[in-house]
Amino acid sequence: MLNNLFPNVRPRRLRKNKTIRDLVSETKLLKSKLIQPLFVSESISEKQPLESMQGQFLFSKNALLEEIEYLQKIGINTIALFPNVSESLKDVNGTNAIDEKNFICKFVSEIKEHFPEVILITDVALDPYTTSGHDGIIRNDVVDNDLTLEALKKMSVNLAEAGSDIIAPSDMMDGRIGAIRESLEQSNNKDTIILSYSAKYSSNFYGPFRDAVGSKKVEGISKASYQMDKRNIEEAIKEAELDLQEGADILMVKPGMPYLDVINKLSTNVSAPVFAYQVSGEYAMLQQAIDKKIFEHNVVPETLISLFRAGSSSVITYYAKWVAENYDNIS
Ligand code: PBG
């Protein structure tokens, strides 16, 4: 049947040259839709290259301010901050996470003082602060959900008061969005946006990130006891619906490319913007292949386009800066 349509139907007509292709293209890659993650430390005085993530750095405070100024100049206006906490400040309960004077809160206030128009996203989870590397507090050999919620509420209010525009719970405790939303309301932080990592999978693609924030050593307990099972997609919808009912504004799928089906399903089934996180392992694989000249650097926009085509509204990617530097025709 289809064969009879030819030669009346010739899809190649719409591929004749770049101008035509641009006219009929369905997906845009815009730098206004890219978010740059940045790793920060208070115990270094200059930026240091990250071994596990070639081309990415651990920033000192001053280097961070310079980097943000530069990112703004090239059109990247949204930043996700991740602290690398020194070992001496970590303990079993991740106590430093709930200290309103901890360095990440101080950095957030200072960034907002210098760059009020930059949108700052801060992560809400205990893993950079616990000696176990877990996202929660351990009691009786499990990551205790309800005990952890108390810490997350305090941490969220601190980060909101320090000036975060968006807080991003990435811990996967049950009921955290409701608990955090209520605490934000009660503390009069009504306009703080919650970007919930709704479908955060227990993934092996986070390895280089755990190196970067120093949360590598996860004891006996598995993160699979709170992060989502890779084999599930229906469950992602359940998590997303719960988070929306509890007061989330934006939902996240993480990792990115290996979970395109999840991005697509969530964005078509739930009424909220869905962001994707192209995580450290995806970045490290691409960088390796690019360094070895197996791939050209142009493979990067292709990976990002796939995330947008699947339905992402915005993407957190370690390539945000690179894209803005290398593609001046996008805006
Ligand atoms: C932890 C957190 C992780 C990432 C973002 N927040 C790692 C983990 O769950 O162990 C991973 C990001 C990346 O790999 O780029 N709360």
mmCIF file of C-alpha atoms and ligand atoms in Angstrom:
data_model
loop_
_atom_site.group_PDB
_atom_site.id
_atom_site.type_symbol
_atom_site.label_atom_id
_atom_site.label_comp_id
_atom_site.label_asym_id
_atom_site.label_seq_id
_atom_site.Cartn_x
_atom_site.Cartn_y
_atom_site.Cartn_z
ATOM 1 C CA MET A 1 0.000 0.000 0.000
ATOM 2 C CA LEU A 2 2.595 2.476 1.096
ATOM 3 C CA ASN A 3 4.567 1.769 -2.057
ATOM 4 C CA ASN A 4 1.795 3.164 -4.237
ATOM 5 C CA LEU A 5 2.234 6.589 -2.673
ATOM 6 C CA PHE A 6 5.570 7.087 -4.385
ATOM 7 C CA PRO A 7 6.385 9.214 -6.402
ATOM 8 C CA ASN A 8 3.672 11.589 -5.130
ATOM 9 C CA VAL A 9 5.069 11.383 -1.658
ATOM 10 C CA ARG A 10 8.787 12.127 -1.463
ATOM 11 C CA PRO A 11 9.890 12.909 2.127
ATOM 12 C CA ARG A 12 13.284 14.020 0.769
ATOM 13 C CA ARG A 13 11.671 17.210 -0.588
ATOM 14 C CA LEU A 14 11.766 18.527 2.969
ATOM 15 C CA ARG A 15 15.435 17.657 3.384
ATOM 16 C CA LYS A 16 16.767 19.429 0.295
ATOM 17 C CA ASN A 17 18.869 22.086 2.030
ATOM 18 C CA LYS A 18 19.527 23.447 5.482
ATOM 19 C CA THR A 19 17.029 26.302 5.210
ATOM 20 C CA ILE A 20 14.202 23.915 4.376
ATOM 21 C CA ARG A 21 15.331 21.484 7.044
ATOM 22 C CA ASP A 22 15.356 24.314 9.605
ATOM 23 C CA LEU A 23 11.844 25.385 8.558
ATOM 24 C CA VAL A 24 10.358 21.967 9.190
ATOM 25 C CA SER A 25 12.488 20.954 12.175
ATOM 26 C CA GLU A 26 10.557 19.839 15.254
ATOM 27 C CA THR A 27 13.078 20.228 18.073
ATOM 28 C CA LYS A 28 15.183 23.185 19.151
ATOM 29 C CA LEU A 29 18.395 23.219 21.140
ATOM 30 C CA LEU A 30 18.360 26.469 23.108
ATOM 31 C CA LYS A 31 20.916 27.596 25.631
ATOM 32 C CA SER A 32 18.086 29.108 27.681
ATOM 33 C CA LYS A 33 17.089 25.474 28.306
ATOM 34 C CA LEU A 34 20.485 24.274 29.540
ATOM 35 C CA ILE A 35 21.573 24.116 33.176
ATOM 36 C CA GLN A 36 25.237 23.859 34.169
ATOM 37 C CA PRO A 37 26.085 21.771 37.261
ATOM 38 C CA LEU A 38 29.089 23.068 39.241
ATOM 39 C CA PHE A 39 31.028 21.353 42.039
ATOM 40 C CA VAL A 40 32.243 23.565 44.862
ATOM 41 C CA SER A 41 34.535 23.311 47.866
ATOM 42 C CA GLU A 42 35.406 25.734 50.650
ATOM 43 C CA SER A 43 38.754 24.144 51.381
ATOM 44 C CA ILE A 44 40.622 24.947 48.179
ATOM 45 C CA SER A 45 41.892 28.291 46.903
ATOM 46 C CA GLU A 46 41.910 27.650 43.146
ATOM 47 C CA LYS A 47 39.820 25.531 40.825
ATOM 48 C CA GLN A 48 41.004 21.945 40.434
ATOM 49 C CA PRO A 49 40.403 19.613 37.509
ATOM 50 C CA LEU A 50 38.238 16.583 38.314
ATOM 51 C CA GLU A 51 40.012 13.402 37.410
ATOM 52 C CA SER A 52 36.871 11.340 36.894
ATOM 53 C CA MET A 53 35.232 14.032 34.749
ATOM 54 C CA GLN A 54 37.750 15.382 32.231
ATOM 55 C CA GLY A 55 37.004 19.023 31.467
ATOM 56 C CA GLN A 56 35.025 19.625 34.697
ATOM 57 C CA PHE A 57 36.375 21.293 37.828
ATOM 58 C CA LEU A 58 35.999 21.563 41.563
ATOM 59 C CA PHE A 59 35.624 25.303 42.165
ATOM 60 C CA SER A 60 36.886 27.422 45.025
ATOM 61 C CA LYS A 61 34.584 30.268 46.003
ATOM 62 C CA ASN A 62 36.348 32.919 43.959
ATOM 63 C CA ALA A 63 36.750 30.661 40.944
ATOM 64 C CA LEU A 64 33.044 29.868 41.221
ATOM 65 C CA LEU A 65 32.077 33.537 41.115
ATOM 66 C CA GLU A 66 34.283 34.049 38.048
ATOM 67 C CA GLU A 67 32.789 31.009 36.349
ATOM 68 C CA ILE A 68 29.222 32.194 36.976
ATOM 69 C CA GLU A 69 30.052 35.626 35.587
ATOM 70 C CA TYR A 70 31.457 33.983 32.470
ATOM 71 C CA LEU A 71 28.494 31.617 32.088
ATOM 72 C CA GLN A 72 26.124 34.563 32.293
ATOM 73 C CA LYS A 73 28.087 36.327 29.588
ATOM 74 C CA ILE A 74 27.702 33.382 27.221
ATOM 75 C CA GLY A 75 24.000 32.948 28.022
ATOM 76 C CA ILE A 76 23.885 30.185 30.621
ATOM 77 C CA ASN A 77 21.775 31.654 33.412
ATOM 78 C CA THR A 78 20.866 28.605 35.472
ATOM 79 C CA ILE A 79 23.312 26.747 37.690
ATOM 80 C CA ALA A 80 23.029 23.636 39.852
ATOM 81 C CA LEU A 81 25.464 23.654 42.788
ATOM 82 C CA PHE A 82 26.922 20.524 44.386
ATOM 83 C CA PRO A 83 29.115 20.746 47.490
ATOM 84 C CA ASN A 84 32.241 18.701 48.065
ATOM 85 C CA VAL A 85 32.373 18.602 51.853
ATOM 86 C CA SER A 86 35.677 17.999 53.637
ATOM 87 C CA GLU A 87 35.924 14.687 55.487
ATOM 88 C CA SER A 88 36.330 16.425 58.840
ATOM 89 C CA LEU A 89 32.815 17.898 58.558
ATOM 90 C CA LYS A 90 31.105 14.588 57.787
ATOM 91 C CA ASP A 91 29.439 12.371 60.364
ATOM 92 C CA VAL A 92 27.023 9.432 60.471
ATOM 93 C CA ASN A 93 23.931 11.669 60.466
ATOM 94 C CA GLY A 94 25.226 14.278 58.008
ATOM 95 C CA THR A 95 24.754 16.974 60.663
ATOM 96 C CA ASN A 96 26.521 19.684 58.685
ATOM 97 C CA ALA A 97 23.752 19.491 56.070
ATOM 98 C CA ILE A 98 21.299 21.124 58.478
ATOM 99 C CA ASP A 99 23.638 23.869 59.678
ATOM 100 C CA GLU A 100 22.360 27.160 58.284
ATOM 101 C CA LYS A 101 25.928 28.479 58.406
ATOM 102 C CA ASN A 102 27.431 25.656 56.346
ATOM 103 C CA PHE A 103 29.518 26.675 53.377
ATOM 104 C CA ILE A 104 26.953 25.945 50.691
ATOM 105 C CA CYS A 105 24.456 28.319 52.349
ATOM 106 C CA LYS A 106 27.168 30.990 52.554
ATOM 107 C CA PHE A 107 28.123 30.459 48.908
ATOM 108 C CA VAL A 108 24.475 30.681 47.839
ATOM 109 C CA SER A 109 23.996 34.023 49.637
ATOM 110 C CA GLU A 110 27.159 35.403 48.140
ATOM 111 C CA ILE A 111 26.302 34.281 44.602
ATOM 112 C CA LYS A 112 22.863 35.881 44.860
ATOM 113 C CA GLU A 113 24.430 39.103 46.132
ATOM 114 C CA HIS A 114 26.690 39.302 43.079
ATOM 115 C CA PHE A 115 24.355 37.806 40.496
ATOM 116 C CA PRO A 116 20.742 38.283 41.589
ATOM 117 C CA GLU A 117 19.396 37.303 38.195
ATOM 118 C CA VAL A 118 21.135 33.923 38.011
ATOM 119 C CA ILE A 119 18.775 31.048 38.821
ATOM 120 C CA LEU A 120 20.370 28.890 41.490
ATOM 121 C CA ILE A 121 19.414 25.272 42.021
ATOM 122 C CA THR A 122 20.644 23.524 45.165
ATOM 123 C CA ASP A 123 20.487 19.805 45.854
ATOM 124 C CA VAL A 124 18.604 18.552 48.896
ATOM 125 C CA ALA A 125 20.127 15.245 50.022
ATOM 126 C CA LEU A 126 22.491 14.189 52.757
ATOM 127 C CA ASP A 127 25.041 12.217 50.733
ATOM 128 C CA PRO A 128 27.774 14.883 50.526
ATOM 129 C CA TYR A 129 27.601 15.174 54.343
ATOM 130 C CA THR A 130 27.318 11.577 55.616
ATOM 131 C CA THR A 131 30.337 9.355 56.284
ATOM 132 C CA SER A 132 28.337 6.490 54.739
ATOM 133 C CA GLY A 133 27.780 8.381 51.457
ATOM 134 C CA HIS A 134 24.063 7.643 51.809
ATOM 135 C CA ASP A 135 21.326 10.182 51.109
ATOM 136 C CA GLY A 136 19.795 9.665 54.520
ATOM 137 C CA ILE A 137 20.306 8.804 58.172
ATOM 138 C CA ILE A 138 20.963 5.157 58.998
ATOM 139 C CA ARG A 139 19.125 3.489 61.896
ATOM 140 C CA ASN A 140 18.992 -0.268 62.480
ATOM 141 C CA ASP A 141 20.843 -0.921 59.234
ATOM 142 C CA VAL A 142 18.385 0.900 56.984
ATOM 143 C CA VAL A 143 18.270 4.440 55.622
ATOM 144 C CA ASP A 144 15.481 5.649 57.907
ATOM 145 C CA ASN A 145 12.866 7.448 55.857
ATOM 146 C CA ASP A 146 11.033 9.519 58.465
ATOM 147 C CA LEU A 147 14.118 10.511 60.423
ATOM 148 C CA THR A 148 15.731 11.673 57.203
ATOM 149 C CA LEU A 149 12.667 13.795 56.381
ATOM 150 C CA GLU A 150 13.341 15.936 59.445
ATOM 151 C CA ALA A 151 16.850 16.720 58.201
ATOM 152 C CA LEU A 152 15.638 17.404 54.649
ATOM 153 C CA LYS A 153 13.021 19.883 55.875
ATOM 154 C CA LYS A 154 15.616 21.875 57.804
ATOM 155 C CA MET A 155 18.107 21.704 54.952
ATOM 156 C CA SER A 156 15.481 22.930 52.470
ATOM 157 C CA VAL A 157 14.474 25.915 54.578
ATOM 158 C CA ASN A 158 18.158 26.853 55.056
ATOM 159 C CA LEU A 159 18.863 26.656 51.334
ATOM 160 C CA ALA A 160 15.731 28.633 50.501
ATOM 161 C CA GLU A 161 16.563 31.347 53.038
ATOM 162 C CA ALA A 162 20.135 31.551 51.774
ATOM 163 C CA GLY A 163 18.628 32.506 48.402
ATOM 164 C CA SER A 164 18.217 29.347 46.284
ATOM 165 C CA ASP A 165 15.570 29.950 43.630
ATOM 166 C CA ILE A 166 14.998 26.236 43.191
ATOM 167 C CA ILE A 167 15.634 23.430 45.638
ATOM 168 C CA ALA A 168 16.030 19.972 44.213
ATOM 169 C CA PRO A 169 15.385 17.008 46.523
ATOM 170 C CA SER A 170 17.419 14.151 45.047
ATOM 171 C CA ASP A 171 17.213 11.744 47.967
ATOM 172 C CA MET A 172 14.124 9.646 47.049
ATOM 173 C CA MET A 173 12.678 9.437 50.587
ATOM 174 C CA ASP A 174 8.914 8.864 50.616
ATOM 175 C CA GLY A 175 6.813 11.907 51.453
ATOM 176 C CA ARG A 176 9.689 14.353 51.187
ATOM 177 C CA ILE A 177 8.053 16.776 48.796
ATOM 178 C CA GLY A 178 5.007 17.201 51.038
ATOM 179 C CA ALA A 179 7.157 17.578 54.137
ATOM 180 C CA ILE A 180 9.463 20.103 52.446
ATOM 181 C CA ARG A 181 6.598 22.077 50.889
ATOM 182 C CA GLU A 182 4.926 22.391 54.266
ATOM 183 C CA SER A 183 8.156 23.590 55.901
ATOM 184 C CA LEU A 184 8.689 26.142 53.146
ATOM 185 C CA GLU A 185 5.158 27.465 53.597
ATOM 186 C CA GLN A 186 5.528 27.651 57.374
ATOM 187 C CA SER A 187 8.833 29.500 57.127
ATOM 188 C CA ASN A 188 7.343 31.936 54.627
ATOM 189 C CA ASN A 189 9.416 30.696 51.693
ATOM 190 C CA LYS A 190 6.292 30.385 49.593
ATOM 191 C CA ASP A 191 7.881 31.143 46.254
ATOM 192 C CA THR A 192 10.742 28.670 46.397
ATOM 193 C CA ILE A 193 10.418 26.284 43.472
ATOM 194 C CA ILE A 194 10.705 22.556 44.133
ATOM 195 C CA LEU A 195 12.345 20.579 41.356
ATOM 196 C CA SER A 196 11.759 17.012 42.428
ATOM 197 C CA TYR A 197 13.950 14.191 41.259
ATOM 198 C CA SER A 198 10.806 12.084 40.840
ATOM 199 C CA ALA A 199 12.220 9.340 38.695
ATOM 200 C CA LYS A 200 15.695 9.013 40.062
ATOM 201 C CA TYR A 201 16.927 5.569 39.205
ATOM 202 C CA SER A 202 19.394 3.517 41.143
ATOM 203 C CA SER A 203 21.977 3.812 38.419
ATOM 204 C CA ASN A 204 25.565 2.907 37.747
ATOM 205 C CA PHE A 205 25.955 6.100 35.734
ATOM 206 C CA TYR A 206 26.565 8.224 38.864
ATOM 207 C CA GLY A 207 30.097 6.940 39.565
ATOM 208 C CA PRO A 208 32.102 10.000 38.406
ATOM 209 C CA PHE A 209 29.777 12.349 40.342
ATOM 210 C CA ARG A 210 30.278 10.369 43.543
ATOM 211 C CA ASP A 211 34.024 10.806 43.012
ATOM 212 C CA ALA A 212 33.543 14.542 42.461
ATOM 213 C CA VAL A 213 31.541 15.138 45.653
ATOM 214 C CA GLY A 214 33.410 12.491 47.632
ATOM 215 C CA SER A 215 30.394 10.298 48.429
ATOM 216 C CA LYS A 216 31.843 7.139 46.933
ATOM 217 C CA LYS A 217 32.006 4.775 49.899
ATOM 218 C CA VAL A 218 28.515 3.434 50.318
ATOM 219 C CA GLU A 219 28.445 0.835 53.080
ATOM 220 C CA GLY A 220 26.572 -2.482 53.094
ATOM 221 C CA ILE A 221 23.180 -0.880 52.417
ATOM 222 C CA SER A 222 22.366 -0.330 48.730
ATOM 223 C CA LYS A 223 21.044 2.915 47.251
ATOM 224 C CA ALA A 224 18.580 0.598 45.485
ATOM 225 C CA SER A 225 16.704 0.517 48.803
ATOM 226 C CA TYR A 226 15.489 4.068 48.068
ATOM 227 C CA GLN A 227 16.295 4.996 44.444
ATOM 228 C CA MET A 228 14.081 3.555 41.707
ATOM 229 C CA ASP A 229 14.518 0.132 40.137
ATOM 230 C CA LYS A 230 15.844 0.397 36.565
ATOM 231 C CA ARG A 231 13.312 -2.125 35.335
ATOM 232 C CA ASN A 232 10.292 0.055 36.158
ATOM 233 C CA ILE A 233 8.451 2.745 34.239
ATOM 234 C CA GLU A 234 4.874 2.602 35.618
ATOM 235 C CA GLU A 235 6.378 3.332 38.990
ATOM 236 C CA ALA A 236 7.896 6.542 37.590
ATOM 237 C CA ILE A 237 4.389 7.821 36.874
ATOM 238 C CA LYS A 238 3.310 6.956 40.399
ATOM 239 C CA GLU A 239 6.306 8.832 41.861
ATOM 240 C CA ALA A 240 5.645 11.822 39.597
ATOM 241 C CA GLU A 241 1.951 12.008 40.490
ATOM 242 C CA LEU A 242 2.717 11.774 44.204
ATOM 243 C CA ASP A 243 5.310 14.536 43.940
ATOM 244 C CA LEU A 244 2.919 16.819 42.087
ATOM 245 C CA GLN A 245 0.186 16.237 44.648
ATOM 246 C CA GLU A 246 2.683 16.956 47.413
ATOM 247 C CA GLY A 247 3.600 20.321 45.887
ATOM 248 C CA ALA A 248 6.448 19.850 43.406
ATOM 249 C CA ASP A 249 6.634 22.409 40.577
ATOM 250 C CA ILE A 250 8.988 20.623 38.195
ATOM 251 C CA LEU A 251 9.853 16.934 37.853
ATOM 252 C CA MET A 252 13.164 15.371 36.948
ATOM 253 C CA VAL A 253 14.196 12.162 35.242
ATOM 254 C CA LYS A 254 17.705 10.933 35.942
ATOM 255 C CA PRO A 255 19.865 9.617 34.247
ATOM 256 C CA GLY A 256 19.046 11.011 30.800
ATOM 257 C CA MET A 257 19.810 9.100 27.618
ATOM 258 C CA PRO A 258 19.382 5.565 28.972
ATOM 259 C CA TYR A 259 15.919 6.654 30.207
ATOM 260 C CA LEU A 260 14.462 8.447 27.174
ATOM 261 C CA ASP A 261 11.355 6.285 27.391
ATOM 262 C CA VAL A 262 10.731 7.504 30.938
ATOM 263 C CA ILE A 263 11.148 11.157 29.923
ATOM 264 C CA ASN A 264 8.703 10.601 27.106
ATOM 265 C CA LYS A 265 6.142 8.806 29.227
ATOM 266 C CA LEU A 266 6.240 11.335 32.059
ATOM 267 C CA SER A 267 6.082 14.363 29.803
ATOM 268 C CA THR A 268 3.045 13.002 27.990
ATOM 269 C CA ASN A 269 1.240 11.794 31.119
ATOM 270 C CA VAL A 270 1.773 14.451 33.774
ATOM 271 C CA SER A 271 0.955 18.135 33.755
ATOM 272 C CA ALA A 272 4.262 19.626 34.817
ATOM 273 C CA PRO A 273 7.535 20.491 33.126
ATOM 274 C CA VAL A 274 9.887 17.501 33.035
ATOM 275 C CA PHE A 275 13.630 18.120 33.182
ATOM 276 C CA ALA A 276 16.289 15.540 32.385
ATOM 277 C CA TYR A 277 19.725 15.149 33.961
ATOM 278 C CA GLN A 278 22.474 14.027 31.615
ATOM 279 C CA VAL A 279 24.551 12.561 34.426
ATOM 280 C CA SER A 280 28.257 12.221 35.125
ATOM 281 C CA GLY A 281 28.589 8.714 33.674
ATOM 282 C CA GLU A 282 27.007 9.794 30.411
ATOM 283 C CA TYR A 283 29.387 12.764 30.308
ATOM 284 C CA ALA A 284 32.444 10.631 31.131
ATOM 285 C CA MET A 285 31.610 8.098 28.394
ATOM 286 C CA LEU A 286 31.158 10.825 25.800
ATOM 287 C CA GLN A 287 34.349 12.612 26.839
ATOM 288 C CA GLN A 288 36.351 9.381 26.598
ATOM 289 C CA ALA A 289 35.066 8.666 23.122
ATOM 290 C CA ILE A 290 35.640 12.274 22.047
ATOM 291 C CA ASP A 291 39.189 12.306 23.492
ATOM 292 C CA LYS A 292 39.983 9.088 21.663
ATOM 293 C CA LYS A 293 38.471 10.606 18.500
ATOM 294 C CA ILE A 294 35.963 7.768 18.300
ATOM 295 C CA PHE A 295 33.249 10.442 18.258
ATOM 296 C CA GLU A 296 33.364 13.989 17.021
ATOM 297 C CA HIS A 297 32.451 16.667 19.501
ATOM 298 C CA ASN A 298 29.283 17.233 17.466
ATOM 299 C CA VAL A 299 27.852 14.119 19.036
ATOM 300 C CA VAL A 300 27.101 16.274 22.107
ATOM 301 C CA PRO A 301 24.260 18.347 20.599
ATOM 302 C CA GLU A 302 22.823 15.122 19.195
ATOM 303 C CA THR A 303 22.577 13.641 22.698
ATOM 304 C CA LEU A 304 20.901 16.816 23.979
ATOM 305 C CA ILE A 305 18.479 16.965 21.078
ATOM 306 C CA SER A 306 17.441 13.392 21.866
ATOM 307 C CA LEU A 307 16.536 14.473 25.413
ATOM 308 C CA PHE A 308 14.475 17.422 24.149
ATOM 309 C CA ARG A 309 12.832 15.335 21.431
ATOM 310 C CA ALA A 310 11.791 12.811 24.096
ATOM 311 C CA GLY A 311 9.970 15.604 25.937
ATOM 312 C CA SER A 312 12.411 17.309 28.317
ATOM 313 C CA SER A 313 11.601 20.902 29.010
ATOM 314 C CA SER A 314 15.166 21.663 30.149
ATOM 315 C CA VAL A 315 18.330 19.631 30.621
ATOM 316 C CA ILE A 316 20.988 19.625 33.328
ATOM 317 C CA THR A 317 24.202 18.858 31.493
ATOM 318 C CA TYR A 318 27.937 19.170 32.089
ATOM 319 C CA TYR A 319 28.057 20.322 28.448
ATOM 320 C CA ALA A 320 25.934 23.470 28.953
ATOM 321 C CA LYS A 321 28.982 25.753 28.821
ATOM 322 C CA TRP A 322 30.491 23.904 25.878
ATOM 323 C CA VAL A 323 27.278 24.162 23.844
ATOM 324 C CA ALA A 324 26.944 27.889 24.566
ATOM 325 C CA GLU A 325 30.561 28.429 23.525
ATOM 326 C CA ASN A 326 30.350 26.428 20.352
ATOM 327 C CA TYR A 327 26.942 27.171 18.949
ATOM 328 C CA ASP A 328 26.440 30.944 18.639
ATOM 329 C CA ASN A 329 23.370 30.534 16.489
ATOM 330 C CA ILE A 330 21.319 29.118 19.336
ATOM 331 C CA SER A 331 19.715 31.428 21.870
HETATM 332 C C1 PBG B 1 22.908 12.654 45.228
HETATM 333 C C2 PBG B 1 23.052 12.983 43.797
HETATM 334 C C3 PBG B 1 23.689 12.152 42.889
HETATM 335 C C4 PBG B 1 23.684 12.828 41.656
HETATM 336 C C5 PBG B 1 23.041 14.065 41.842
HETATM 337 N N1 PBG B 1 22.633 14.131 43.181
HETATM 338 C C6 PBG B 1 24.367 10.846 43.076
HETATM 339 C C7 PBG B 1 23.768 9.725 43.814
HETATM 340 O O1 PBG B 1 22.545 9.600 43.946
HETATM 341 O O2 PBG B 1 24.555 8.910 44.315
HETATM 342 C C8 PBG B 1 24.299 12.285 40.422
HETATM 343 C C9 PBG B 1 24.588 13.248 39.337
HETATM 344 C C10 PBG B 1 25.537 12.758 38.300
HETATM 345 O O3 PBG B 1 25.922 11.573 38.269
HETATM 346 O O4 PBG B 1 25.924 13.580 37.469
HETATM 347 N N2 PBG B 1 21.935 13.131 45.966
#
